[in-house]
Coordinates of C-alpha atoms and ligand atoms in Angstrom, one line a residue:
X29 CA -48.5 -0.4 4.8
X30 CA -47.0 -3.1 7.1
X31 CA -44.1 -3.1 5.3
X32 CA -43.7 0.8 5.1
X33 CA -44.6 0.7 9.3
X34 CA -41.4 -1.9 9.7
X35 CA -39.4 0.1 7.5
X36 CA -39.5 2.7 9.6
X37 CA -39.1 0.9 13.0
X38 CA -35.6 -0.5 11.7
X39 CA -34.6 2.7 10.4
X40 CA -35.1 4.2 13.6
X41 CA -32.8 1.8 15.7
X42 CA -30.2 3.0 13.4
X43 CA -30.9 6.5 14.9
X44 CA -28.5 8.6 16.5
X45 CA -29.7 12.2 17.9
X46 CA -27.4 15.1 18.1
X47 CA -27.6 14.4 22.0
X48 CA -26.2 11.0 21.5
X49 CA -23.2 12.4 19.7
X50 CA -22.6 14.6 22.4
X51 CA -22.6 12.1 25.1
X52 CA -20.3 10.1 22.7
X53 CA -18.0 13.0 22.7
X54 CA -17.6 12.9 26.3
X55 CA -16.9 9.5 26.3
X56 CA -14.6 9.5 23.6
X57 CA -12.4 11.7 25.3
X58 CA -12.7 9.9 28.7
X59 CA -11.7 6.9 27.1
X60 CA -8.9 8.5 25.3
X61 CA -7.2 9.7 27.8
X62 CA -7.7 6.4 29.9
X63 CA -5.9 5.2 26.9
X64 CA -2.8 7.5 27.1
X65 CA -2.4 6.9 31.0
X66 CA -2.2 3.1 31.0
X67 CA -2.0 -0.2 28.9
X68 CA -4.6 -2.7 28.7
X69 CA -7.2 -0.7 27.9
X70 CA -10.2 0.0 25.4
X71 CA -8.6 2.5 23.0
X72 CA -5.3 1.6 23.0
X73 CA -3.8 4.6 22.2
X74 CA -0.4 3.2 20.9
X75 CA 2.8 5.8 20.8
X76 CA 4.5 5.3 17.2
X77 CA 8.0 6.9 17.8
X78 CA 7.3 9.2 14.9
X79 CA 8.0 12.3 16.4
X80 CA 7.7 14.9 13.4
X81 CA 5.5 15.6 10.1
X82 CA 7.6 16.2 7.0
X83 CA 7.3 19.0 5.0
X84 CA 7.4 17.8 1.3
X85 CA 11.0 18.3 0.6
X86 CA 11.9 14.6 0.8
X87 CA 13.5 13.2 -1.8
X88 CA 14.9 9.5 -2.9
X89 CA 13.3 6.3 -3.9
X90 CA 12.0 4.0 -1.3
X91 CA 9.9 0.8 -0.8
X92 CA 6.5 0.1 1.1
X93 CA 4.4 -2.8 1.7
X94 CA 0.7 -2.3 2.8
X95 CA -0.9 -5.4 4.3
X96 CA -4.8 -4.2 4.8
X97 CA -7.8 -6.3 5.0
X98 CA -8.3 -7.1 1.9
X99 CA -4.9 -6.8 -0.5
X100 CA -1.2 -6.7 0.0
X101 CA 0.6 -4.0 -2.1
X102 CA 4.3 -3.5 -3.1
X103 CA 5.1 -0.3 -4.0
X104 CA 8.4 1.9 -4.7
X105 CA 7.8 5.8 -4.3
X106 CA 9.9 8.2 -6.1
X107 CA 9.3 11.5 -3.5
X108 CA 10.7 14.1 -5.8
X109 CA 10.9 16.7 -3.1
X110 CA 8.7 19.3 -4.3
X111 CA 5.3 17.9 -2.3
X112 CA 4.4 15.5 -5.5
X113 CA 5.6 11.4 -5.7
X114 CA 5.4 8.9 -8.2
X115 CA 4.1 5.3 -7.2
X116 CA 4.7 2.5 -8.6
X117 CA 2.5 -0.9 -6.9
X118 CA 1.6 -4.3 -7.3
X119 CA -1.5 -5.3 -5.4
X120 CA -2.9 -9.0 -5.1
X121 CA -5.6 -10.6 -3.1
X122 CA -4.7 -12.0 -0.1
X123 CA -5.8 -16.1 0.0
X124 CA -8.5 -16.9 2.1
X125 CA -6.7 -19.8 3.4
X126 CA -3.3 -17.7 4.4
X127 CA -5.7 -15.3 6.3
X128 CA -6.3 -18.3 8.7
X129 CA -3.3 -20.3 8.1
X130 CA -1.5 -22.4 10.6
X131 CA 2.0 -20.6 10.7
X132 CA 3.1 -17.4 10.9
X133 CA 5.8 -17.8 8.5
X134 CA 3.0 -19.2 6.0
X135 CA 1.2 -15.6 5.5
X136 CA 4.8 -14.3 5.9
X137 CA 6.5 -16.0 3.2
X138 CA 3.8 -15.3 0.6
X139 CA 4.2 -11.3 1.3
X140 CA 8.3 -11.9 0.9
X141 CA 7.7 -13.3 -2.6
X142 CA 5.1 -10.7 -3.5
X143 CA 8.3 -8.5 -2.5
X144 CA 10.8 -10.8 -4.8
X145 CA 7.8 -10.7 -8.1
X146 CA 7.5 -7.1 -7.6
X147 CA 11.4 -6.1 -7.5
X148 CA 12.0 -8.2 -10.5
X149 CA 9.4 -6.8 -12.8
X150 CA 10.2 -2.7 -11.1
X151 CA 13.6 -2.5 -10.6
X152 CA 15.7 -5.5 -12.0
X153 CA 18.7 -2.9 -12.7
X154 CA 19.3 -1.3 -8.9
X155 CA 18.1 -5.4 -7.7
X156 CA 20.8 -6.9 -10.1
X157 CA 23.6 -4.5 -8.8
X158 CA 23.2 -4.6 -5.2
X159 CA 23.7 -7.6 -5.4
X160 CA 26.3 -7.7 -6.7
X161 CA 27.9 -5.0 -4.2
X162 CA 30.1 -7.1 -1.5
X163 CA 29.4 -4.1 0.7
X164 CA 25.9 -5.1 0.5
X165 CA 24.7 -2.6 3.7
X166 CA 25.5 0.1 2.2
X167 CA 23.3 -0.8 -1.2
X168 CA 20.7 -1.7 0.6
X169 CA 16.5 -1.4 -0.3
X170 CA 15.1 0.5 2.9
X171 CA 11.3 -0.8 2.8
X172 CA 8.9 0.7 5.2
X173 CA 6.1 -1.9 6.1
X174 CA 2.8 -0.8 6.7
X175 CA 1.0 -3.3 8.7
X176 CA -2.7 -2.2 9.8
X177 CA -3.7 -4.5 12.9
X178 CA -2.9 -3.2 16.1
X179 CA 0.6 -3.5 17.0
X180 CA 2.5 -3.0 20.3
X181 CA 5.3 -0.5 18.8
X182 CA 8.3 -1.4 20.8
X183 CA 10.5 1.2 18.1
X184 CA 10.6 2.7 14.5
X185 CA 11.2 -1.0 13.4
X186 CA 9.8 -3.3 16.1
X187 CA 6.3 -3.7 16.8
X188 CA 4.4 -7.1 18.4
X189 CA 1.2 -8.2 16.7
X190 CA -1.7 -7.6 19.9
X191 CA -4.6 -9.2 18.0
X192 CA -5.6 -10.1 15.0
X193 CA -8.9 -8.6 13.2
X194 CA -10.9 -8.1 10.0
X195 CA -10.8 -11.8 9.4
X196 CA -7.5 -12.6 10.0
X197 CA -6.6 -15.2 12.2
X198 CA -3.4 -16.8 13.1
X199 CA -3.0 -17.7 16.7
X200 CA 0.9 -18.3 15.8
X201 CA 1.7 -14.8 15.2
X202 CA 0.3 -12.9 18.4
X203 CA 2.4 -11.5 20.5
X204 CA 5.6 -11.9 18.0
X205 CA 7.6 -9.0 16.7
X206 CA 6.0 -8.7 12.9
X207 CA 9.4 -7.1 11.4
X208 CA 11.6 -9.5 12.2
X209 CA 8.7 -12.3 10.5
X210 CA 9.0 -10.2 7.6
X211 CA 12.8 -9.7 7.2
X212 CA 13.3 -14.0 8.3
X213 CA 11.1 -14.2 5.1
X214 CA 13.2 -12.1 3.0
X215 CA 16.6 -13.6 4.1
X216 CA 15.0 -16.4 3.1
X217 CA 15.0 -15.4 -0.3
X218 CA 18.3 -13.5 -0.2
X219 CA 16.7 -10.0 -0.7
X220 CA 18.9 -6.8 -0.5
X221 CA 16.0 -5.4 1.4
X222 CA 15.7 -4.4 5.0
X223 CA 12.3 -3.8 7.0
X224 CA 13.6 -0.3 8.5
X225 CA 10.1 1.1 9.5
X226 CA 6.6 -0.6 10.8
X227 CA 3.8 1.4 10.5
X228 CA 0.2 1.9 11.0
X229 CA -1.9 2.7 7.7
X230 CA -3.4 5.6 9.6
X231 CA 0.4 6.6 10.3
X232 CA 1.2 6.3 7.0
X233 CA -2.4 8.3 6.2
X234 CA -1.6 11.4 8.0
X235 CA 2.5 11.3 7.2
X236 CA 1.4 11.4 2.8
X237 CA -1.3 13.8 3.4
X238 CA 1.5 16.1 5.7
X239 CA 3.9 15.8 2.6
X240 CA 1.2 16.9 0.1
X241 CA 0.1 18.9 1.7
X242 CA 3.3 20.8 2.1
X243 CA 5.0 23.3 4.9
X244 CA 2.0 25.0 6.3
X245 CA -0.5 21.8 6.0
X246 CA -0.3 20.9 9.5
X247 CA -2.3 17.9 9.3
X248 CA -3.9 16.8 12.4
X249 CA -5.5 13.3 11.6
X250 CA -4.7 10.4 9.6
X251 CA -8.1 8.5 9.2
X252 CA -8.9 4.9 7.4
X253 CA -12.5 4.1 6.8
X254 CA -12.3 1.2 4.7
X255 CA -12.7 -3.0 5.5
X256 CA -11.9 -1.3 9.1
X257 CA -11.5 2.0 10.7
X258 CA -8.9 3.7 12.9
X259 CA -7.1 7.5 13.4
X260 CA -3.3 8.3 13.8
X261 CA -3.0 12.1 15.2
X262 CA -0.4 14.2 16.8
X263 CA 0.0 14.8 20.7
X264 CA 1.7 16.5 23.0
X265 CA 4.7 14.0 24.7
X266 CA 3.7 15.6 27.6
X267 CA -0.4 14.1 27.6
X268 CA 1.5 10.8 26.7
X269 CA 1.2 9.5 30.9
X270 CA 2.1 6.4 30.4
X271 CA 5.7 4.6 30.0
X272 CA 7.4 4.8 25.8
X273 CA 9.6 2.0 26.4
X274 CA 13.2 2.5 24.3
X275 CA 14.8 5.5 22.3
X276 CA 13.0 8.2 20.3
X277 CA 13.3 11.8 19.7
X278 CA 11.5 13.6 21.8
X279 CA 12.9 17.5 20.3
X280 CA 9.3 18.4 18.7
X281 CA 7.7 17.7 21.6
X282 CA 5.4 15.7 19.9
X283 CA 4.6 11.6 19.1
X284 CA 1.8 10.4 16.6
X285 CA -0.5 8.3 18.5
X286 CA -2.1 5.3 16.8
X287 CA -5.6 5.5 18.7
X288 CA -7.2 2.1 17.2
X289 CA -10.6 3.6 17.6
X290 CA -11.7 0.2 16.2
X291 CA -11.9 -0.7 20.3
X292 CA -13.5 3.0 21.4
X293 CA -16.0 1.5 23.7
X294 CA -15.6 -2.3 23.4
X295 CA -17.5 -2.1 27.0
X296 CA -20.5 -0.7 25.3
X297 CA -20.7 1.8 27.8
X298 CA -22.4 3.9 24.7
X299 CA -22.4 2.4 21.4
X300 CA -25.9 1.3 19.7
X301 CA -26.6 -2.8 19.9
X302 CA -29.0 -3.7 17.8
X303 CA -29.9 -7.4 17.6
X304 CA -27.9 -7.5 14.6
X305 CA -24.9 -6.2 16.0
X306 CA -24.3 -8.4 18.4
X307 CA -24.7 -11.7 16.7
X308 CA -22.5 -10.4 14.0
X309 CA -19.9 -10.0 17.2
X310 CA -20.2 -13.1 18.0
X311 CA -19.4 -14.7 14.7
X312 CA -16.1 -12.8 14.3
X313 CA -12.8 -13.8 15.4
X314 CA -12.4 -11.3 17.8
X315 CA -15.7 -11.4 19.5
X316 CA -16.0 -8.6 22.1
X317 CA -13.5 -6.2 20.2
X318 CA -13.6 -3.6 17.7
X319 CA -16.7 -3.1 18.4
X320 CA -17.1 0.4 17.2
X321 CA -15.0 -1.2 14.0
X322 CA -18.0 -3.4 13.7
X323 CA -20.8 -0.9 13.2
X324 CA -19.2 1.5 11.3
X325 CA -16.6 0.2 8.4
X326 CA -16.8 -1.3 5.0
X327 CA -16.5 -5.4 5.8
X328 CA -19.3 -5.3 8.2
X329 CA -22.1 -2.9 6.9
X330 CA -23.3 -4.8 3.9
X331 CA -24.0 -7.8 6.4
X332 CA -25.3 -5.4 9.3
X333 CA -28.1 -5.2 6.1
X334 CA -28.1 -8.4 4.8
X335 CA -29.1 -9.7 8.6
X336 CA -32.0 -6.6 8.9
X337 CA -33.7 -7.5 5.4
X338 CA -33.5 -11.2 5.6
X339 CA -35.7 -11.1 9.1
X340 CA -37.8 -8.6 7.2
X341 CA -38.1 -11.2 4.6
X342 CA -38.8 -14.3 7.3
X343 CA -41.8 -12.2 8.6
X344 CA -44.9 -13.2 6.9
X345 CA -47.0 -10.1 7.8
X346 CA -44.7 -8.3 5.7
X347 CA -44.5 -8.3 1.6
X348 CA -40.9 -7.7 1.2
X349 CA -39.5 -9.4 -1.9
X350 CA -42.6 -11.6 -1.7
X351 CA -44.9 -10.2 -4.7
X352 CA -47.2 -12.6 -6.9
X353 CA -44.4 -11.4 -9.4
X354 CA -41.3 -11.9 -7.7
X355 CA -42.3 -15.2 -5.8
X356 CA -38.7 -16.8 -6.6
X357 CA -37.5 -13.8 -4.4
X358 CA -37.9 -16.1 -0.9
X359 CA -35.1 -15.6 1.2
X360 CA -32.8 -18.2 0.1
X361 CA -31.4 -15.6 -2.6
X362 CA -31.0 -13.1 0.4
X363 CA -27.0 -14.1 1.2
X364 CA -24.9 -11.5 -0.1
X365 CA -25.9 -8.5 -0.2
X366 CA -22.5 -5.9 0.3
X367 CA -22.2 -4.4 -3.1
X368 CA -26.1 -4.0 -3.4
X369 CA -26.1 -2.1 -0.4
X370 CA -23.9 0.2 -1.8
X371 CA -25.3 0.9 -5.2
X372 CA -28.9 1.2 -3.6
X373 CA -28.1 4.0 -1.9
X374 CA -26.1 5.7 -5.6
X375 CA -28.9 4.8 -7.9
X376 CA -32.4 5.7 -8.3
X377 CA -35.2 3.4 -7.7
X378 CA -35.0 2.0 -11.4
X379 CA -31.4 1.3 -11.3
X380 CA -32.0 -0.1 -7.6
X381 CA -33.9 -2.9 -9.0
X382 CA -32.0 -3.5 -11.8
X383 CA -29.3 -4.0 -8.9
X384 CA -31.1 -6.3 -6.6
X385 CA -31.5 -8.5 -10.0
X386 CA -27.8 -8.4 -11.1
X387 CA -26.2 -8.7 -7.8
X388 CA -28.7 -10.6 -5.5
X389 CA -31.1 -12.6 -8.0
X390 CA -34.3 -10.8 -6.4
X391 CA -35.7 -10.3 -10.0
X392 CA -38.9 -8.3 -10.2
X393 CA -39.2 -6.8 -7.2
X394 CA -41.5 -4.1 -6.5
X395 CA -40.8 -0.2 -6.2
X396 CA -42.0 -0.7 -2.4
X397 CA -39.4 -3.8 -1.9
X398 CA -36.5 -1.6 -3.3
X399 CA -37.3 1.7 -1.4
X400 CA -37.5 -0.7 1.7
X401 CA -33.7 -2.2 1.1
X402 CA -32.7 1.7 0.3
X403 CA -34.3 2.8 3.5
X404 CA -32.0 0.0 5.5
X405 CA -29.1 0.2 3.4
X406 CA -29.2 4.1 4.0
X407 CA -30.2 3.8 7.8
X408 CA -27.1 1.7 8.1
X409 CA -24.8 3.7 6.7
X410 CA -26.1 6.9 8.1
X411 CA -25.4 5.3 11.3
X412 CA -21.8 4.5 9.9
X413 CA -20.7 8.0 9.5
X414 CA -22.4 9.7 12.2
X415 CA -20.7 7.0 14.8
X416 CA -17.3 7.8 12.5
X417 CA -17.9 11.5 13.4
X418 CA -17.5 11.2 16.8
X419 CA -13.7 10.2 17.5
X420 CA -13.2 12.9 14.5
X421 CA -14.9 15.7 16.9
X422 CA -13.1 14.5 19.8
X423 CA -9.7 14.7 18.6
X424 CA -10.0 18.2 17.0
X425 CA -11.8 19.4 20.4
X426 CA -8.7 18.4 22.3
X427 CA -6.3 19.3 19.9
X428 CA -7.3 23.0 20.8
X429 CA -6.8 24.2 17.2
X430 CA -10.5 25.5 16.7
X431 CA -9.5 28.1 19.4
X432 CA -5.9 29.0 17.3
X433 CA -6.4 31.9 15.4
X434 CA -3.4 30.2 13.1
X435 CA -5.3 27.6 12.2
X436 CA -8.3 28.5 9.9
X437 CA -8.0 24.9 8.2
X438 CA -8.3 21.4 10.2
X439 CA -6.5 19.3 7.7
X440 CA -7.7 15.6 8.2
X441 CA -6.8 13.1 5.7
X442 CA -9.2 10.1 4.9
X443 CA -8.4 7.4 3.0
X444 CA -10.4 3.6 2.7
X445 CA -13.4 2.7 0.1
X446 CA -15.6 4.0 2.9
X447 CA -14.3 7.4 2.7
X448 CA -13.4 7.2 -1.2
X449 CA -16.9 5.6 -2.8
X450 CA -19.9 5.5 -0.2
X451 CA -22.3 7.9 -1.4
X452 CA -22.2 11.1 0.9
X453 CA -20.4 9.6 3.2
X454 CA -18.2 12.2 4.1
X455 CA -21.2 14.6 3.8
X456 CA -22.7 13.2 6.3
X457 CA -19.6 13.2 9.1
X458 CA -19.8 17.0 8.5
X459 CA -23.5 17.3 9.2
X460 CA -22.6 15.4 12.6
X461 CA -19.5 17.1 13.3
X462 CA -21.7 20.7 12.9
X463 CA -24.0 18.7 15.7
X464 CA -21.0 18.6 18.4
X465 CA -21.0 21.3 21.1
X466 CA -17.4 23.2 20.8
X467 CA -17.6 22.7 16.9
X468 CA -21.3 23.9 15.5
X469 CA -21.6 24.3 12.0
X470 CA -18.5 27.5 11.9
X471 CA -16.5 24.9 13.3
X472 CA -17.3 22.1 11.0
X473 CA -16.5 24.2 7.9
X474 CA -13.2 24.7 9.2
X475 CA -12.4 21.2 9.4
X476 CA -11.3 19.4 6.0
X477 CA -11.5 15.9 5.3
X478 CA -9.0 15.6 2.7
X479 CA -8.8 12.4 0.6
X480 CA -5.1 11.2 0.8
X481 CA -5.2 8.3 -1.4
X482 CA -2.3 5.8 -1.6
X483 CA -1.9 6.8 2.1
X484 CA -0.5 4.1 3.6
X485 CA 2.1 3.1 0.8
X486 CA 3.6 7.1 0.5
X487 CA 3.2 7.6 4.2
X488 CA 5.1 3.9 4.9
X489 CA 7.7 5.0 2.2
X490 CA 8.7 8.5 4.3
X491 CA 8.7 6.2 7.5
X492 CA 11.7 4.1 6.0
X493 CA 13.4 7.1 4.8
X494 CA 13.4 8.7 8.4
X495 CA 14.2 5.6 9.7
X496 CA 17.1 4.8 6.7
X497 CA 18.5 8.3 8.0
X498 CA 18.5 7.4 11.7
X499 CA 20.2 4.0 11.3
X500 CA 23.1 6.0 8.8
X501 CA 23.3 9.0 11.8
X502 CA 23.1 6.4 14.5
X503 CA 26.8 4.5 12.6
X504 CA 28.2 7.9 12.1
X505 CA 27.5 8.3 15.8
X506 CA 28.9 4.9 16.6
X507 CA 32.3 5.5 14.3
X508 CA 33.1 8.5 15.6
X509 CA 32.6 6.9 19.3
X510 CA 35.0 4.0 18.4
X511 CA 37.0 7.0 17.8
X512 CA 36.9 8.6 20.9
X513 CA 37.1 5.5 22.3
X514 CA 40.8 5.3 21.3
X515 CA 41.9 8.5 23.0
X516 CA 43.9 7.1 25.7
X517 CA 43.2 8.6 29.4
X518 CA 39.4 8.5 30.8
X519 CA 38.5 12.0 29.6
X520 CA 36.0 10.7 27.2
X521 CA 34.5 8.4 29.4
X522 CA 31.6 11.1 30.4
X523 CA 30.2 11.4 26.6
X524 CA 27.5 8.8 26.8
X525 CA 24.8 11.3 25.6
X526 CA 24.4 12.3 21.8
X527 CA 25.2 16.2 22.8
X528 CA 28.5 15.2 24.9
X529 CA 29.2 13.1 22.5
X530 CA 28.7 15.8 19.9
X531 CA 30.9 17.8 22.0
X532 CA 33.7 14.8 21.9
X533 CA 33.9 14.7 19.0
X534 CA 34.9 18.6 18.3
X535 CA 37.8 17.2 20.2
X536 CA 38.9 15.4 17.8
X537 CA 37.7 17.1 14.3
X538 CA 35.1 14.8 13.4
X539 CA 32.2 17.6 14.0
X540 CA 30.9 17.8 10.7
X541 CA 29.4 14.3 10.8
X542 CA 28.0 14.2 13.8
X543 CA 26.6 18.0 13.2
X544 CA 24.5 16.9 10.1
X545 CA 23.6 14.0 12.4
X546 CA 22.1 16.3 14.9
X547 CA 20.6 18.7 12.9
X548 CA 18.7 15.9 10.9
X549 CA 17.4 14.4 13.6
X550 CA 15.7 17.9 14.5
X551 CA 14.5 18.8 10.8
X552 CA 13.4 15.1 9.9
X553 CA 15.5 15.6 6.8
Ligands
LIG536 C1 -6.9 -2.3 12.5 C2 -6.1 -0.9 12.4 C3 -6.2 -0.4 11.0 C4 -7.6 -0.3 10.5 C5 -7.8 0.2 9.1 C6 -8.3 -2.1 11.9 O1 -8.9 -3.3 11.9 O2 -7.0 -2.7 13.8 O3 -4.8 -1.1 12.8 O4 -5.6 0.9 11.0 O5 -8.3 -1.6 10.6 O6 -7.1 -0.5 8.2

């Protein structure tokens, strides 16, 4: 009984009413906007100078790099131009020890080489003959590098690291531009490849699920829950208040906003605290931020567990794990618990215990012990998705497209373990969503979480072809300017914009070029 009584007390601090999701709304959208006026502040709501959505007709063969929490990918994506892509990627573990390590160029230099393995074993051919090319520029690999840790973007290729987080730690590398760390690395190695694009995961998120989605998709959201969380979504330049330092196009009207909801509330003006919460705060490397990161993705909910059941177990009114026939089941065992939290909540009881044997050496435990650790594990998790529910509400509320008779579907793509393998996870977000005044349970079924998986490596992959596109427009630009630069008198000195310029250069037949030039730039192709 006094184990079924504590069950339900812990449980209950995992609790979130409908009213509480409405208040979080409000705050979500107060912070938000807070977060689009100035710098420096809880959401940091980071313009990405990607200005449009493709529209599946890409085409060409282009590389990405994903560095996540957890693994660093290489891949090559073939977009064929007709919505669909083939990937081709190498994924290995980061080290522990270069998640902490002393230099920048450390961590760097590894992900250069994973580069140099992969290119040899993918594409030896293209790799051999480029460079071989003595007009190596022209030949070269355009990679787009998706980097998922909040970033100051400075432009389509330049970004300084803010902060670390999900376990990473190296003080060396704040505040440096995380491009130009990448490309010394790859000089290094004499690599035909250029870093032409940096890119959030979330970016990269909504961009593949835009292309598979196809002309008409509209995607709205690009959403990771996985070892962390965060959205990318469209918004109006005009909401953007503060400053976008350097060049960008501004002809959609539009910019994707990198939100890092991982920070939504870091002043825990709203967010639950339990006891468990906070100590696990203070044991991470970035105590005080990505808070709302900390109760709700993939690396911290397993330990949120771990940290409920082992008091359980240290409480010796209580029975948990402490039956006359699982009496090796002290606490001791208790240490690591993620996976098991997981599977408790897939499998039924039977199963459960067979789990808490295999992956926690708790061997016998009793029916009561394993619908305890569900009851957590569940409570945790419900909590998870219900606090993921509420940037997800905010964002569609503003984006005013539940109002637009033209858009019967909210396309919102999800990818990360989370998202991909939690049982009902997503379930769950639409039950809270249906809970959110402005949204109700008509509005919920119009919003789709779609999972766009490979995200971040397809998404990074169309960044470095818009960028590849720019950097050839921008030299046909420059040529024909060195052109017009020759015309003696000062009657050119005026075209210093891209449409005078334009205009120049009907002067002196060189239209064509700077036409396509133009007229890419406006259809992102
Ligand atoms: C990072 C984000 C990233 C997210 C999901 C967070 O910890 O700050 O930039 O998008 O994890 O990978």
């Amino acid at each position: 009984m006094a184990l079924e009584a504590e069950t339900k007390r812990i449980v209950s601090l995992f609790e979130l009413s409908d009213d509480w999701l409405n208040k979080a709304v409000r705050e979500y959208h107060s912070q938000a906007d807070e977060g689009l006026r100035s710098e420096g502040t809880s959401l940091s709501q980071i313009p990405t100078y990607v200005t449009a959505l493709p529209n599946g007709k890409e085409k060409g063969v282009y590389l990405a790099v994903d560095l996540g929490g957890t693994n660093f990918r290489v891949c090559s994506v073939r977009l064929n131009g007709d919505s669909t892509f083939k990937l081709t990627y190498n994924k290995v573990a980061v080290p522990k020890e270069l998640m902490t390590a002393e230099k920048a160029e450390h961590l760097f230099g590894f992900l250069a080489k994973q580069i140099e393995i992969f290119m040899h074993e993918h594409h030896k051919d293209e790799f051999e003959s480029i460079r071989s090319q003595t007009n190596k520029d022209e030949e070269i690999f355009h990679l787009g590098f998706t980097f998922s840790y909040p970033v100051k973007q400075l432009a389509i290729n330049k970004g300084t690291l803010i902060r670390w987080t999900k376990g990473f730690d190296i003080p060396d590398a704040i505040g440096k531009d995380v491009c130009v760390l990448l490309q010394t690395e790859l000089d290094k190695l004499h690599l035909p490849v250029r870093v032409a694009a940096l890119v959030n995961d979330t970016v990269g998120t909504l961009l593949a699920r835009s292309y598979t989605a196809g002309e008409g998709g509209h995607t709205l959201l690009g959403a990771i829950f996985g070892t962390g969380t965060n959205g990318a979504y469209i918004e109006k330049l005009s909401n953007i208040k503060k400053p976008i330092e350097g060049e960008y196009d501004d002809s959609t009207g539009e910019m994707i906003i990198n939100t890092e909801w991982g920070s939504f509330d870091n002043q825990l003006n709203i967010l639950p605290s339990t006891t468990w919460d906070s100590e696990i705060d203070k044991e991470t490397v970035n105590p005080g931020y990505h808070v709302f990161e900390k109760r709700v993705s993939g690396m911290f909910l397993g330990e949120i567990v771990r940290r409920a059941v082992l008091d359980m177990t240290k409480n010796d009114q209580l029975s948990l794990f402490k039956d006359a026939n699982s009496s090796s089941n002290d606490w001791h065992s208790t240490t690591d618990i993620g996976p098991a939290v997981w599977s408790a909540e897939a499998v039924g009881p039977g199963q459960r215990r067979h789990e808490l044997e295999g992956t926690l050496d708790i061997y016998s435990s009793s029916l009561e012990d394993a619908q305890a650790f569900k009851a957590i594990a569940g409570a945790v998790g419900r909590r998870a998705a219900r606090l993921a529910a509420v940037p997800i509400a905010a964002i569609v509320l503003q984006s005013g497209r539940l109002s637009d008779a033209n858009s019967s579907i909210i396309d919102i793509g999800v990818d990360g373990s989370l998202a991909e393998y939690y049982p009902s996870f997503r379930e769950m977000i639409y039950e809270a969503l249906a809970a959110v005044d402005g949204i109700g349970p008509e509005g919920a079924k119009r919003i789709r979480l779609g999972i766009a998986k490979d995200g971040s490596g397809v998404g990074a992959a169309l960044i470095a072809l818009v960028a590849a596109r720019m950097e050839k427009n921008r030299s046909v630009a420059n040529a024909a300017k060195r052109k017009l630069d020759q015309v003696p008198g000062g009657f050119l000195d005026s075209f210093t914009n891209p449409q005078q310029l334009a205009l120049g250069v009907t002067v002196l037949g060189a239209l064509t070029a700077v036409g396509l030039w133009w007229a890419r730039r406006r259809n992102f192709v």
